[in-house]
Each structure stands twice: as C-alpha cells, then as structure tokens.
Amino acid sequence: MPLITPEEPAAVVLASFCRSLVWSELPPPVQARTKELVLDLLGVAVRGSAEPSSRSVAAFARAVCATGGASVIGGGFTTDALWATLANGAAAHAVEMDDVTTVSSLHPGTVVIPAALAVAEERGSATPELLTAIVAGYEVMMRVGNALGAASAYRRGFHPTGVAGVFGATAAAGYLLGLSAGQLTHALGIAGTMAAGSLEYLSDGSWTKRLNPGWAAHAGTSAATLAAQGFTGPATVFEGRLGLLRGYSDEPDPQLLVDQLGESFQIMRVSIKPYACCRYNHGLIDCVLALRRAHTIAPSDVETIRLGILRAGAPLVAIPIEQKRAPRNVVDAQFSAPFAAVVALVRGAAGIAEYTQATVDDPLVRSLLLRTDCHQDPTLDALYPHQWPAAVEIRLRDGRTLSARTDYPLGEPENPVSLDGLLAKFTGFVTGFAAIADPQLLAARILNLDAEKNARAIMAILRGS
C-alpha cells in the first residue's frame, strides 16, 4: 500500500499513478462505467444548459473569448478550453442531477468531464486518452474528498465539490496535456491555491453552488496549463503544515489520499442521481415513494411527516427547519428535506418537472411542509459516510403510523440505476434539443466513445451547431 512520506508526498504518488494509466490496461468494468458516467453527465449538461444560470455563464464565456476549439454545450459556439470548462461545468450542475459520491460527498462528473472534454476537443485527443484522463480525474478528486472529510468541510462552510474538484480537473487536463509526473505534481500544487467553494448560497437560494464545479474545472485546467509552461507548485499541497487538508478540514485523514491506490478504482464508487435535488434527500424520497405505492396515501390522509436525517447532511437540507419548510425558490427546494418528502408524496415523483417554482408555490405542498419535521438519528449516522441511509415516518389522520427505511438510496452501486434507466434519463433530457436528431443513436455513440476517433463530432452535436 502506498504511504505518504517526506520523500514522496501524496501529490507525487498521485501524479505518478495518473501518468501510468493506459486505457487498454484498465479493467473492462472500469471502462464501461466511465462511458456510462460520460453519457449521464452529457445528458444532464444538455438539459442544464437551458437554465437561466447556465445561460449567464455561457454569455460570460462568449464575452471573454469568442474564439477557440472547445464547445459550449447548448450554446451554439466554441471558445477557449478554459472558458468552455467553466460554462459546461456550471450547466451540468444546474439541475442537481449530475453524479455523486458517498464517502467524499462530491459531484465528480460535473468537474472532471467538462475539463477533459474541453482540452481533448481543443487538442483533438484520441478518445482512449480522453477516457483515461477522466478515470485519472475521478481518482484524484474523490481521494482528495475522502481525505478532506465532507462533514467537517460542511461545518466550515465549504462545498467539497469546489474544494476537491480543482484537483480532479487538474489531473484530467494534465493527463491530456501530456504533463510528466513531475509537471503534474507541480500542477496539483498550483491547484491548491485555487481550491474554493462556499455554501452561503443556502442563505437565499442564489446560484453560486452551480458555479462551483465550473470554476473548479476552469481552475484545474488553468493549473495544468501553468505547469506545462514551467510554473511550480508545492508537492506537499495536501498534507503540508499549511496545506489543503489543514486549511479546509478539522478532521482530515491524509492517508486516504493514497490508501489502496491501484487496487481498485474510485470511479466504481460513483452513484447516478434519479432525483433533481441534493443527494442527502434521495433516501427520503425513496422511502416516501415506497410508502405511497404500498399504501396509496393521499395528501389529505396525512397528519404529520417525520424524517430521519444524517447529521452530516442536516446543515444542507434540514437546518434551520423554519427555512426548509418555507422554500422561496427552486434552489431552496433542492436543499430542503421537507420539500423532497412532500413533493414525492404529492406528485409521486421528484424529477426536474417537480422541482419548479409552481411546485414551490403550490398551496397543497406548502400546507404539508408545515406538518413535516426532521430529526437526527444515531442509527443512521453509525453507517455514514460509507452509506447514506434515511428513514421516514408518516402519521395518518386515521391513527396509523407508516414507516420506511433505506440503507442504499437508488443510484448507489449497491442499488444501481439500470442501463435502461440511464438511457431513459439521457434521452429524456436531450429529446427536443434541435441538434440531436436521434437521441438513441447519440447515446450508443457515447457508450462506445472509444470507437470514435476523437470527441469533436459528438461535441459539435451537443453544442447545437
């Protein structure tokens, strides 16, 4: 097992590992999962590109640089890779349906894949190199998130995806730029001074969380490009006395940066999101939908709803409860456990069609929100962070109490979304996008991406020109 030593800091170990990766040598399940995650992310990005927040970022990218070889998804134009990463990362995170992890509590796809695609498209990189870069990016980003400790980062007000994401983007972009292991070590060191991501969006439902992955992708691509030009960064960026882990966490575990490196791949621990909200709400939605199916519950039957919440997720989705019971906009709703449970009960679904301002303002939804409460359950916390369980208790007006619990929300590797489900999600998101004449054919091409010469033809379709 690799160890972090003064002679071999974590950045050196990770950079050497990334540089050693070769697509043809990766296990077939890793290859297949990588392409599935690309498919999922691209579908989400196409749908997310239509959001007002995404259009703002795309307009900014175009104003900064109206020429270049990297596509802005849904934007109809190309720009420099540095700015395409920003626009596409923000678009992919706009509807809260991009992939997610448990231990590290990250959204790796929305950072790593936009960075890799932009650099690969601009350079004309072969698709095996592109896909390998994505594997490297997930590996680094998730390991940094594991070592950071999501619960501690949340308490400090940091968004782990923004903080850890810059390193994943650096690894992916650096691989495609052909950086040596030494240069990639410097790039990771440079990325450490760019790590960022605030949770203050929770105060008013503003858009800054959607920007965090795009900025991480942009910053990581910048870090790799700087290293390619000879700029240097500290090799002890992670575990050093003034390094990332001490700066962003009260409970860091530096050894997780390299623990079992090469024995298994982090990308195999990534989950697909079936619902359009914070992942901490997904188990609750599963429980409510299961109770609704089993007991045909009508909203008028409900006296109260009680939700079992993970302590780590409570600051995001349950506290302060008065605010979570009274969302003002869609972002507020995406980060409200009461809203997630109520919308699942009232609408029988929790997708993008349910996460709208009309649903937020629905009098029936708002009346049930006032009868929904959250509590922290030590039996749930005992399984965190390796599992994200949830529990729901619904008390009916006829005196009955119905309860449900799930240990693995839908989408986890232990409870996966099927390939058919993934294809349905993709085609549902891209159908109606004018440039995509045949969503099924496009999906098939993405799932066989390594058979394409490069990504340029597919990206031309996705940008809409």
PDB file of N, CA and C in Angstrom, residues 293-375:
ATOM      1  N   ARG A 293     -46.643   3.875  -2.718  1.00  0.00           N
ATOM      2  CA  ARG A 293     -47.039   2.734  -3.539  1.00  0.00           C
ATOM      3  C   ARG A 293     -47.720   1.650  -2.708  1.00  0.00           C
ATOM      4  N   ALA A 294     -47.187   1.396  -1.538  1.00  0.00           N
ATOM      5  CA  ALA A 294     -47.688   0.290  -0.721  1.00  0.00           C
ATOM      6  C   ALA A 294     -49.032   0.598  -0.077  1.00  0.00           C
ATOM      7  N   HIS A 295     -49.299   1.877   0.191  1.00  0.00           N
ATOM      8  CA  HIS A 295     -50.488   2.224   0.980  1.00  0.00           C
ATOM      9  C   HIS A 295     -51.413   3.221   0.281  1.00  0.00           C
ATOM     10  N   THR A 296     -51.115   3.571  -0.962  1.00  0.00           N
ATOM     11  CA  THR A 296     -51.926   4.536  -1.726  1.00  0.00           C
ATOM     12  C   THR A 296     -52.334   5.737  -0.862  1.00  0.00           C
ATOM     13  N   ILE A 297     -51.322   6.408  -0.300  1.00  0.00           N
ATOM     14  CA  ILE A 297     -51.565   7.534   0.601  1.00  0.00           C
ATOM     15  C   ILE A 297     -51.993   8.763  -0.192  1.00  0.00           C
ATOM     16  N   ALA A 298     -53.057   9.392   0.212  1.00  0.00           N
ATOM     17  CA  ALA A 298     -53.465  10.683  -0.341  1.00  0.00           C
ATOM     18  C   ALA A 298     -52.966  11.782   0.588  1.00  0.00           C
ATOM     19  N   PRO A 299     -52.596  12.938   0.058  1.00  0.00           N
ATOM     20  CA  PRO A 299     -52.132  14.033   0.930  1.00  0.00           C
ATOM     21  C   PRO A 299     -53.119  14.370   2.034  1.00  0.00           C
ATOM     22  N   SER A 300     -54.411  14.260   1.752  1.00  0.00           N
ATOM     23  CA  SER A 300     -55.415  14.580   2.770  1.00  0.00           C
ATOM     24  C   SER A 300     -55.423  13.590   3.922  1.00  0.00           C
ATOM     25  N   ASP A 301     -54.791  12.417   3.717  1.00  0.00           N
ATOM     26  CA  ASP A 301     -54.724  11.407   4.777  1.00  0.00           C
ATOM     27  C   ASP A 301     -53.670  11.720   5.825  1.00  0.00           C
ATOM     28  N   VAL A 302     -52.754  12.646   5.526  1.00  0.00           N
ATOM     29  CA  VAL A 302     -51.544  12.803   6.319  1.00  0.00           C
ATOM     30  C   VAL A 302     -51.736  13.795   7.461  1.00  0.00           C
ATOM     31  N   GLU A 303     -51.355  13.344   8.662  1.00  0.00           N
ATOM     32  CA  GLU A 303     -51.332  14.219   9.828  1.00  0.00           C
ATOM     33  C   GLU A 303     -49.965  14.885   9.956  1.00  0.00           C
ATOM     34  N   THR A 304     -48.898  14.074  10.024  1.00  0.00           N
ATOM     35  CA  THR A 304     -47.546  14.609  10.125  1.00  0.00           C
ATOM     36  C   THR A 304     -46.574  13.693   9.377  1.00  0.00           C
ATOM     37  N   ILE A 305     -45.417  14.265   9.022  1.00  0.00           N
ATOM     38  CA  ILE A 305     -44.330  13.516   8.399  1.00  0.00           C
ATOM     39  C   ILE A 305     -43.069  13.773   9.220  1.00  0.00           C
ATOM     40  N   ARG A 306     -42.373  12.697   9.560  1.00  0.00           N
ATOM     41  CA  ARG A 306     -41.149  12.812  10.365  1.00  0.00           C
ATOM     42  C   ARG A 306     -40.006  12.169   9.592  1.00  0.00           C
ATOM     43  N   LEU A 307     -38.919  12.924   9.422  1.00  0.00           N
ATOM     44  CA  LEU A 307     -37.824  12.496   8.568  1.00  0.00           C
ATOM     45  C   LEU A 307     -36.557  12.256   9.384  1.00  0.00           C
ATOM     46  N   GLY A 308     -35.960  11.088   9.193  1.00  0.00           N
ATOM     47  CA  GLY A 308     -34.680  10.777   9.815  1.00  0.00           C
ATOM     48  C   GLY A 308     -33.546  11.253   8.921  1.00  0.00           C
ATOM     49  N   ILE A 309     -32.726  12.172   9.418  1.00  0.00           N
ATOM     50  CA  ILE A 309     -31.718  12.878   8.625  1.00  0.00           C
ATOM     51  C   ILE A 309     -30.323  12.537   9.140  1.00  0.00           C
ATOM     52  N   LEU A 310     -29.383  12.374   8.250  1.00  0.00           N
ATOM     53  CA  LEU A 310     -27.995  12.225   8.640  1.00  0.00           C
ATOM     54  C   LEU A 310     -27.466  13.522   9.245  1.00  0.00           C
ATOM     55  N   ARG A 311     -26.705  13.397  10.305  1.00  0.00           N
ATOM     56  CA  ARG A 311     -26.135  14.580  10.951  1.00  0.00           C
ATOM     57  C   ARG A 311     -25.303  15.403   9.980  1.00  0.00           C
ATOM     58  N   ALA A 312     -24.528  14.731   9.119  1.00  0.00           N
ATOM     59  CA  ALA A 312     -23.663  15.453   8.186  1.00  0.00           C
ATOM     60  C   ALA A 312     -24.460  16.268   7.184  1.00  0.00           C
ATOM     61  N   GLY A 313     -25.623  15.764   6.789  1.00  0.00           N
ATOM     62  CA  GLY A 313     -26.426  16.451   5.795  1.00  0.00           C
ATOM     63  C   GLY A 313     -27.379  17.484   6.357  1.00  0.00           C
ATOM     64  N   ALA A 314     -27.579  17.474   7.665  1.00  0.00           N
ATOM     65  CA  ALA A 314     -28.557  18.369   8.280  1.00  0.00           C
ATOM     66  C   ALA A 314     -28.317  19.846   7.959  1.00  0.00           C
ATOM     67  N   PRO A 315     -27.078  20.341   7.987  1.00  0.00           N
ATOM     68  CA  PRO A 315     -26.886  21.770   7.668  1.00  0.00           C
ATOM     69  C   PRO A 315     -27.288  22.134   6.247  1.00  0.00           C
ATOM     70  N   LEU A 316     -27.298  21.149   5.351  1.00  0.00           N
ATOM     71  CA  LEU A 316     -27.671  21.420   3.969  1.00  0.00           C
ATOM     72  C   LEU A 316     -29.175  21.345   3.754  1.00  0.00           C
ATOM     73  N   VAL A 317     -29.845  20.349   4.369  1.00  0.00           N
ATOM     74  CA  VAL A 317     -31.232  20.075   3.990  1.00  0.00           C
ATOM     75  C   VAL A 317     -32.246  20.189   5.125  1.00  0.00           C
ATOM     76  N   ALA A 318     -31.795  20.371   6.371  1.00  0.00           N
ATOM     77  CA  ALA A 318     -32.745  20.345   7.491  1.00  0.00           C
ATOM     78  C   ALA A 318     -32.641  21.527   8.439  1.00  0.00           C
ATOM     79  N   ILE A 319     -31.581  22.284   8.396  1.00  0.00           N
ATOM     80  CA  ILE A 319     -31.352  23.373   9.345  1.00  0.00           C
ATOM     81  C   ILE A 319     -31.140  24.680   8.580  1.00  0.00           C
ATOM     82  N   PRO A 320     -31.824  25.768   8.992  1.00  0.00           N
ATOM     83  CA  PRO A 320     -32.862  25.851  10.017  1.00  0.00           C
ATOM     84  C   PRO A 320     -34.193  25.300   9.498  1.00  0.00           C
ATOM     85  N   ILE A 321     -34.905  24.584  10.313  1.00  0.00           N
ATOM     86  CA  ILE A 321     -36.105  23.890   9.859  1.00  0.00           C
ATOM     87  C   ILE A 321     -37.165  24.858   9.367  1.00  0.00           C
ATOM     88  N   GLU A 322     -37.238  26.051   9.964  1.00  0.00           N
ATOM     89  CA  GLU A 322     -38.249  27.017   9.529  1.00  0.00           C
ATOM     90  C   GLU A 322     -38.011  27.424   8.073  1.00  0.00           C
ATOM     91  N   GLN A 323     -36.750  27.588   7.705  1.00  0.00           N
ATOM     92  CA  GLN A 323     -36.424  27.944   6.328  1.00  0.00           C
ATOM     93  C   GLN A 323     -36.679  26.766   5.392  1.00  0.00           C
ATOM     94  N   LYS A 324     -36.350  25.566   5.847  1.00  0.00           N
ATOM     95  CA  LYS A 324     -36.532  24.390   4.996  1.00  0.00           C
ATOM     96  C   LYS A 324     -38.010  24.067   4.773  1.00  0.00           C
ATOM     97  N   ARG A 325     -38.883  24.526   5.683  1.00  0.00           N
ATOM     98  CA  ARG A 325     -40.323  24.338   5.498  1.00  0.00           C
ATOM     99  C   ARG A 325     -40.940  25.424   4.626  1.00  0.00           C
ATOM    100  N   ALA A 326     -40.165  26.437   4.295  1.00  0.00           N
ATOM    101  CA  ALA A 326     -40.718  27.568   3.533  1.00  0.00           C
ATOM    102  C   ALA A 326     -39.776  27.962   2.402  1.00  0.00           C
ATOM    103  N   PRO A 327     -39.494  27.065   1.460  1.00  0.00           N
ATOM    104  CA  PRO A 327     -38.588  27.412   0.358  1.00  0.00           C
ATOM    105  C   PRO A 327     -39.154  28.560  -0.469  1.00  0.00           C
ATOM    106  N   ARG A 328     -38.252  29.430  -0.929  1.00  0.00           N
ATOM    107  CA  ARG A 328     -38.666  30.589  -1.712  1.00  0.00           C
ATOM    108  C   ARG A 328     -38.476  30.392  -3.204  1.00  0.00           C
ATOM    109  N   ASN A 329     -37.609  29.476  -3.567  1.00  0.00           N
ATOM    110  CA  ASN A 329     -37.272  29.288  -4.969  1.00  0.00           C
ATOM    111  C   ASN A 329     -36.806  27.848  -5.183  1.00  0.00           C
ATOM    112  N   VAL A 330     -36.427  27.532  -6.395  1.00  0.00           N
ATOM    113  CA  VAL A 330     -36.074  26.147  -6.725  1.00  0.00           C
ATOM    114  C   VAL A 330     -34.809  25.706  -5.994  1.00  0.00           C
ATOM    115  N   VAL A 331     -33.816  26.576  -5.876  1.00  0.00           N
ATOM    116  CA  VAL A 331     -32.596  26.190  -5.160  1.00  0.00           C
ATOM    117  C   VAL A 331     -32.920  25.870  -3.707  1.00  0.00           C
ATOM    118  N   ASP A 332     -33.729  26.712  -3.059  1.00  0.00           N
ATOM    119  CA  ASP A 332     -34.171  26.400  -1.694  1.00  0.00           C
ATOM    120  C   ASP A 332     -34.822  25.013  -1.641  1.00  0.00           C
ATOM    121  N   ALA A 333     -35.678  24.729  -2.609  1.00  0.00           N
ATOM    122  CA  ALA A 333     -36.385  23.447  -2.632  1.00  0.00           C
ATOM    123  C   ALA A 333     -35.429  22.287  -2.831  1.00  0.00           C
ATOM    124  N   GLN A 334     -34.407  22.470  -3.672  1.00  0.00           N
ATOM    125  CA  GLN A 334     -33.441  21.398  -3.920  1.00  0.00           C
ATOM    126  C   GLN A 334     -32.695  21.014  -2.652  1.00  0.00           C
ATOM    127  N   PHE A 335     -32.613  21.936  -1.712  1.00  0.00           N
ATOM    128  CA  PHE A 335     -31.879  21.692  -0.474  1.00  0.00           C
ATOM    129  C   PHE A 335     -32.789  21.714   0.751  1.00  0.00           C
ATOM    130  N   SER A 336     -33.993  21.203   0.568  1.00  0.00           N
ATOM    131  CA  SER A 336     -34.967  21.074   1.655  1.00  0.00           C
ATOM    132  C   SER A 336     -35.426  19.634   1.758  1.00  0.00           C
ATOM    133  N   ALA A 337     -35.114  18.979   2.871  1.00  0.00           N
ATOM    134  CA  ALA A 337     -35.601  17.617   3.101  1.00  0.00           C
ATOM    135  C   ALA A 337     -37.128  17.588   3.200  1.00  0.00           C
ATOM    136  N   PRO A 338     -37.764  18.528   3.914  1.00  0.00           N
ATOM    137  CA  PRO A 338     -39.228  18.528   3.933  1.00  0.00           C
ATOM    138  C   PRO A 338     -39.837  18.634   2.539  1.00  0.00           C
ATOM    139  N   PHE A 339     -39.295  19.501   1.688  1.00  0.00           N
ATOM    140  CA  PHE A 339     -39.844  19.630   0.336  1.00  0.00           C
ATOM    141  C   PHE A 339     -39.689  18.326  -0.430  1.00  0.00           C
ATOM    142  N   ALA A 340     -38.540  17.678  -0.318  1.00  0.00           N
ATOM    143  CA  ALA A 340     -38.309  16.422  -1.035  1.00  0.00           C
ATOM    144  C   ALA A 340     -39.346  15.378  -0.660  1.00  0.00           C
ATOM    145  N   ALA A 341     -39.598  15.244   0.634  1.00  0.00           N
ATOM    146  CA  ALA A 341     -40.574  14.253   1.083  1.00  0.00           C
ATOM    147  C   ALA A 341     -41.984  14.611   0.636  1.00  0.00           C
ATOM    148  N   VAL A 342     -42.336  15.879   0.763  1.00  0.00           N
ATOM    149  CA  VAL A 342     -43.694  16.304   0.422  1.00  0.00           C
ATOM    150  C   VAL A 342     -43.942  16.209  -1.073  1.00  0.00           C
ATOM    151  N   VAL A 343     -42.990  16.638  -1.891  1.00  0.00           N
ATOM    152  CA  VAL A 343     -43.208  16.585  -3.335  1.00  0.00           C
ATOM    153  C   VAL A 343     -43.319  15.142  -3.806  1.00  0.00           C
ATOM    154  N   ALA A 344     -42.555  14.243  -3.192  1.00  0.00           N
ATOM    155  CA  ALA A 344     -42.663  12.830  -3.545  1.00  0.00           C
ATOM    156  C   ALA A 344     -44.037  12.282  -3.180  1.00  0.00           C
ATOM    157  N   LEU A 345     -44.566  12.724  -2.048  1.00  0.00           N
ATOM    158  CA  LEU A 345     -45.880  12.262  -1.611  1.00  0.00           C
ATOM    159  C   LEU A 345     -46.993  12.835  -2.493  1.00  0.00           C
ATOM    160  N   VAL A 346     -46.924  14.124  -2.769  1.00  0.00           N
ATOM    161  CA  VAL A 346     -47.992  14.794  -3.508  1.00  0.00           C
ATOM    162  C   VAL A 346     -47.956  14.445  -4.991  1.00  0.00           C
ATOM    163  N   ARG A 347     -46.759  14.430  -5.582  1.00  0.00           N
ATOM    164  CA  ARG A 347     -46.626  14.249  -7.028  1.00  0.00           C
ATOM    165  C   ARG A 347     -46.245  12.833  -7.442  1.00  0.00           C
ATOM    166  N   GLY A 348     -45.759  12.041  -6.512  1.00  0.00           N
ATOM    167  CA  GLY A 348     -45.345  10.687  -6.858  1.00  0.00           C
ATOM    168  C   GLY A 348     -44.090  10.637  -7.683  1.00  0.00           C
ATOM    169  N   ALA A 349     -43.303  11.706  -7.683  1.00  0.00           N
ATOM    170  CA  ALA A 349     -42.061  11.805  -8.445  1.00  0.00           C
ATOM    171  C   ALA A 349     -41.253  12.959  -7.868  1.00  0.00           C
ATOM    172  N   ALA A 350     -39.961  13.023  -8.276  1.00  0.00           N
ATOM    173  CA  ALA A 350     -39.096  14.093  -7.765  1.00  0.00           C
ATOM    174  C   ALA A 350     -38.048  14.458  -8.808  1.00  0.00           C
ATOM    175  N   GLY A 351     -38.493  14.604 -10.051  1.00  0.00           N
ATOM    176  CA  GLY A 351     -37.586  14.977 -11.131  1.00  0.00           C
ATOM    177  C   GLY A 351     -37.613  16.460 -11.404  1.00  0.00           C
ATOM    178  N   ILE A 352     -37.042  16.843 -12.514  1.00  0.00           N
ATOM    179  CA  ILE A 352     -36.992  18.265 -12.875  1.00  0.00           C
ATOM    180  C   ILE A 352     -38.394  18.848 -13.017  1.00  0.00           C
ATOM    181  N   ALA A 353     -39.343  18.049 -13.502  1.00  0.00           N
ATOM    182  CA  ALA A 353     -40.715  18.536 -13.685  1.00  0.00           C
ATOM    183  C   ALA A 353     -41.369  18.898 -12.356  1.00  0.00           C
ATOM    184  N   GLU A 354     -40.882  18.285 -11.270  1.00  0.00           N
ATOM    185  CA  GLU A 354     -41.439  18.575  -9.947  1.00  0.00           C
ATOM    186  C   GLU A 354     -40.708  19.732  -9.259  1.00  0.00           C
ATOM    187  N   TYR A 355     -39.454  19.931  -9.588  1.00  0.00           N
ATOM    188  CA  TYR A 355     -38.672  20.995  -8.957  1.00  0.00           C
ATOM    189  C   TYR A 355     -38.794  22.267  -9.786  1.00  0.00           C
ATOM    190  N   THR A 356     -39.941  22.920  -9.627  1.00  0.00           N
ATOM    191  CA  THR A 356     -40.251  24.151 -10.339  1.00  0.00           C
ATOM    192  C   THR A 356     -40.805  25.169  -9.348  1.00  0.00           C
ATOM    193  N   GLN A 357     -40.843  26.421  -9.778  1.00  0.00           N
ATOM    194  CA  GLN A 357     -41.414  27.449  -8.912  1.00  0.00           C
ATOM    195  C   GLN A 357     -42.900  27.202  -8.680  1.00  0.00           C
ATOM    196  N   ALA A 358     -43.586  26.646  -9.679  1.00  0.00           N
ATOM    197  CA  ALA A 358     -45.016  26.355  -9.500  1.00  0.00           C
ATOM    198  C   ALA A 358     -45.234  25.356  -8.381  1.00  0.00           C
ATOM    199  N   THR A 359     -44.364  24.348  -8.287  1.00  0.00           N
ATOM    200  CA  THR A 359     -44.494  23.375  -7.203  1.00  0.00           C
ATOM    201  C   THR A 359     -44.148  24.014  -5.866  1.00  0.00           C
ATOM    202  N   VAL A 360     -43.114  24.843  -5.858  1.00  0.00           N
ATOM    203  CA  VAL A 360     -42.738  25.546  -4.628  1.00  0.00           C
ATOM    204  C   VAL A 360     -43.913  26.362  -4.100  1.00  0.00           C
ATOM    205  N   ASP A 361     -44.693  26.954  -5.003  1.00  0.00           N
ATOM    206  CA  ASP A 361     -45.807  27.822  -4.603  1.00  0.00           C
ATOM    207  C   ASP A 361     -47.133  27.086  -4.438  1.00  0.00           C
ATOM    208  N   ASP A 362     -47.165  25.800  -4.699  1.00  0.00           N
ATOM    209  CA  ASP A 362     -48.404  25.012  -4.618  1.00  0.00           C
ATOM    210  C   ASP A 362     -48.943  25.020  -3.182  1.00  0.00           C
ATOM    211  N   PRO A 363     -50.178  25.492  -2.964  1.00  0.00           N
ATOM    212  CA  PRO A 363     -50.727  25.559  -1.598  1.00  0.00           C
ATOM    213  C   PRO A 363     -50.759  24.209  -0.898  1.00  0.00           C
ATOM    214  N   LEU A 364     -51.037  23.129  -1.622  1.00  0.00           N
ATOM    215  CA  LEU A 364     -51.073  21.812  -1.001  1.00  0.00           C
ATOM    216  C   LEU A 364     -49.686  21.415  -0.509  1.00  0.00           C
ATOM    217  N   VAL A 365     -48.678  21.660  -1.328  1.00  0.00           N
ATOM    218  CA  VAL A 365     -47.300  21.366  -0.917  1.00  0.00           C
ATOM    219  C   VAL A 365     -46.934  22.178   0.311  1.00  0.00           C
ATOM    220  N   ARG A 366     -47.256  23.456   0.286  1.00  0.00           N
ATOM    221  CA  ARG A 366     -46.867  24.330   1.397  1.00  0.00           C
ATOM    222  C   ARG A 366     -47.590  23.970   2.686  1.00  0.00           C
ATOM    223  N   SER A 367     -48.823  23.500   2.590  1.00  0.00           N
ATOM    224  CA  SER A 367     -49.540  23.108   3.808  1.00  0.00           C
ATOM    225  C   SER A 367     -48.922  21.870   4.439  1.00  0.00           C
ATOM    226  N   LEU A 368     -48.484  20.918   3.599  1.00  0.00           N
ATOM    227  CA  LEU A 368     -47.844  19.716   4.133  1.00  0.00           C
ATOM    228  C   LEU A 368     -46.449  19.999   4.674  1.00  0.00           C
ATOM    229  N   LEU A 369     -45.765  20.967   4.091  1.00  0.00           N
ATOM    230  CA  LEU A 369     -44.442  21.331   4.599  1.00  0.00           C
ATOM    231  C   LEU A 369     -44.515  21.754   6.063  1.00  0.00           C
ATOM    232  N   LEU A 370     -45.570  22.426   6.432  1.00  0.00           N
ATOM    233  CA  LEU A 370     -45.723  22.891   7.817  1.00  0.00           C
ATOM    234  C   LEU A 370     -45.937  21.743   8.785  1.00  0.00           C
ATOM    235  N   ARG A 371     -46.289  20.576   8.261  1.00  0.00           N
ATOM    236  CA  ARG A 371     -46.511  19.396   9.108  1.00  0.00           C
ATOM    237  C   ARG A 371     -45.380  18.376   8.985  1.00  0.00           C
ATOM    238  N   THR A 372     -44.248  18.820   8.475  1.00  0.00           N
ATOM    239  CA  THR A 372     -43.103  17.935   8.273  1.00  0.00           C
ATOM    240  C   THR A 372     -41.946  18.381   9.154  1.00  0.00           C
ATOM    241  N   ASP A 373     -41.334  17.424   9.829  1.00  0.00           N
ATOM    242  CA  ASP A 373     -40.233  17.734  10.742  1.00  0.00           C
ATOM    243  C   ASP A 373     -39.061  16.809  10.446  1.00  0.00           C
ATOM    244  N   CYS A 374     -37.887  17.208  10.928  1.00  0.00           N
ATOM    245  CA  CYS A 374     -36.662  16.425  10.736  1.00  0.00           C
ATOM    246  C   CYS A 374     -36.039  16.123  12.095  1.00  0.00           C
ATOM    247  N   HIS A 375     -35.443  14.974  12.197  1.00  0.00           N
ATOM    248  CA  HIS A 375     -34.681  14.653  13.404  1.00  0.00           C
ATOM    249  C   HIS A 375     -33.437  13.879  13.015  1.00  0.00           C
TER     250      HIS A 375
END
